[in-house]
mmCIF file of C-alpha atoms in Angstrom:
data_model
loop_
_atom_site.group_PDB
_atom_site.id
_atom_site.type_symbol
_atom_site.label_atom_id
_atom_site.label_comp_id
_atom_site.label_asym_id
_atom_site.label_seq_id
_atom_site.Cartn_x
_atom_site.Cartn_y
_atom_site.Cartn_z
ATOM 1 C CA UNK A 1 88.602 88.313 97.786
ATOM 2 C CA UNK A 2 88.893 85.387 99.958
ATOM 3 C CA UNK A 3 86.663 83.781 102.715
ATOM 4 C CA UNK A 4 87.823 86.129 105.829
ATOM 5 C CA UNK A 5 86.328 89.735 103.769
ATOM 6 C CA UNK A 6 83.171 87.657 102.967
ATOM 7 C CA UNK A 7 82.649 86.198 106.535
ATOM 8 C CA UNK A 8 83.454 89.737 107.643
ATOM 9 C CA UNK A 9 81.166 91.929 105.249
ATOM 10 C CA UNK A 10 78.356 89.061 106.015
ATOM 11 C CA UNK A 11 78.439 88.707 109.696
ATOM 12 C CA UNK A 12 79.879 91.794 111.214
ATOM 13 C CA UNK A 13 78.283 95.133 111.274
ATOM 14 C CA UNK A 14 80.173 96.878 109.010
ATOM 15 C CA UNK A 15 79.586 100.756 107.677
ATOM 16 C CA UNK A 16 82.195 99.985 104.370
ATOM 17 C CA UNK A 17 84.922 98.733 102.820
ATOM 18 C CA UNK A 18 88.034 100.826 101.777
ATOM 19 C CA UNK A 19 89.765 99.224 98.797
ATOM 20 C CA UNK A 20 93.620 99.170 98.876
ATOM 21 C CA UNK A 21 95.578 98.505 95.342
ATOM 22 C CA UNK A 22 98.981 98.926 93.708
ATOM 23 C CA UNK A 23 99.029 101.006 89.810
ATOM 24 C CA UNK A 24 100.516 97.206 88.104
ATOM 25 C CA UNK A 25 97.495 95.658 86.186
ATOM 26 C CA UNK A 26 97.602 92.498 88.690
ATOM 27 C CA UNK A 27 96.731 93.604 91.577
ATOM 28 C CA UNK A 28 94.467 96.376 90.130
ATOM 29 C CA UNK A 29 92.736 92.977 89.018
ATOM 30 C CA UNK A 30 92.770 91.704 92.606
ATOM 31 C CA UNK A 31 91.585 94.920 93.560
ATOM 32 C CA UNK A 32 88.620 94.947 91.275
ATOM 33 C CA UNK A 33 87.306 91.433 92.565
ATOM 34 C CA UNK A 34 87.719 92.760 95.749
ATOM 35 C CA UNK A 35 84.886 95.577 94.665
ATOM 36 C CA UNK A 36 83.016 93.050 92.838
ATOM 37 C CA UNK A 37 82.433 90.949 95.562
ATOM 38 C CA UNK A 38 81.716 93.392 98.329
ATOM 39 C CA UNK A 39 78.811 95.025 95.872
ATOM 40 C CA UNK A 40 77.831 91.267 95.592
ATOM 41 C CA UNK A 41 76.752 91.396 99.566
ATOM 42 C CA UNK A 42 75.800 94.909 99.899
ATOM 43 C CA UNK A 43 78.810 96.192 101.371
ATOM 44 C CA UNK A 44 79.592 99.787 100.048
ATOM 45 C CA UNK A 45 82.963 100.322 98.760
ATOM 46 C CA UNK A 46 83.763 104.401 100.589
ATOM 47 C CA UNK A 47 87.115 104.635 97.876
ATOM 48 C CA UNK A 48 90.021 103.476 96.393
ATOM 49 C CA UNK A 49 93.691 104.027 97.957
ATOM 50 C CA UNK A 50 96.478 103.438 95.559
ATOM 51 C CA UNK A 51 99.530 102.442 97.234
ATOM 52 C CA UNK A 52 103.268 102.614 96.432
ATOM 53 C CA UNK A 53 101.931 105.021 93.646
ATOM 54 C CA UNK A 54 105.840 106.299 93.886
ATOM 55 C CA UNK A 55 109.249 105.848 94.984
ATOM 56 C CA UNK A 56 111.055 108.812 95.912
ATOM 57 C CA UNK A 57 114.868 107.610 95.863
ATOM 58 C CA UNK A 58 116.358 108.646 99.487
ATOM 59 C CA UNK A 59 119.588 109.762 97.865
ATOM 60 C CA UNK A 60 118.491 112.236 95.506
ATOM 61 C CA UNK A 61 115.016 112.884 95.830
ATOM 62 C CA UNK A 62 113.991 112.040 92.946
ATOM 63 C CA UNK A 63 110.147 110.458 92.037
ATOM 64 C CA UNK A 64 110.212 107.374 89.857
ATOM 65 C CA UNK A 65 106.511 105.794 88.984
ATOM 66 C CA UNK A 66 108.101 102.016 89.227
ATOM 67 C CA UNK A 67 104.925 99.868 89.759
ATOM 68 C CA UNK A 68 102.987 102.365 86.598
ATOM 69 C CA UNK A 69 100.580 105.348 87.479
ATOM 70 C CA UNK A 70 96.878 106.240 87.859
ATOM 71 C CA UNK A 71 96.101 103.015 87.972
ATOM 72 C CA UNK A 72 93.927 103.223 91.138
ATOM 73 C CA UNK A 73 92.655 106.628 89.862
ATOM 74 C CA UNK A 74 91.421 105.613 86.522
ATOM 75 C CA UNK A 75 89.780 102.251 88.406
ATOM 76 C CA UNK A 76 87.998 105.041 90.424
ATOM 77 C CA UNK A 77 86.820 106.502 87.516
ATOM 78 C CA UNK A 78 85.603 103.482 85.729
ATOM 79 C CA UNK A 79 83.999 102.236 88.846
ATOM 80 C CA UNK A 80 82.323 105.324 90.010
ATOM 81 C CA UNK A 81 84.060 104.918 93.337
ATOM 82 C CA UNK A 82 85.243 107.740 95.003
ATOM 83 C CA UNK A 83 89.270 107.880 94.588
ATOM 84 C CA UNK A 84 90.734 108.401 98.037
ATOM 85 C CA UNK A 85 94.416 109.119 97.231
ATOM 86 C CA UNK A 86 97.240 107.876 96.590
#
């Protein structure tokens, strides 16, 4: 949300803008003023990626949801954005 994406999706020819975001409510907030801006100056958001979605421990395998879950998904949703995975 800073001065580099805007100088970017302002000057550079540029066919989209893929947002990256965590599932903790923070940086799904970053995430959304990220989307904000870029349908401020025409730039069309392609999806959503939701990052460290999951920690699988190396030891035993098992999947913990530490940073929450869906949180990219359901951002998706309510900003009919297409949800790229996770």
């Amino acid at each position: 949300t800073g001065d580099i994406q805007l100088t970017l999706g302002q000057n550079i020819p540029v066919s989209g803008a893929i947002i990256v975001t965590t599932p903790q409510d923070v940086a799904l907030l970053d995430a959304r003023r990220g989307l904000e801006m870029f349908n401020k100056v025409n730039l069309c958001v392609l999806g959503i990626v939701e990052n460290m979605s999951e920690h699988i421990c190396a030891h035993c395998g098992q999947k913990d949801d530490i940073f929450g879950q869906h949180g990219g998904q359901n951002m998706a949703m309510i900003c009919d954005v297409p949800f790229l995975g996770s």
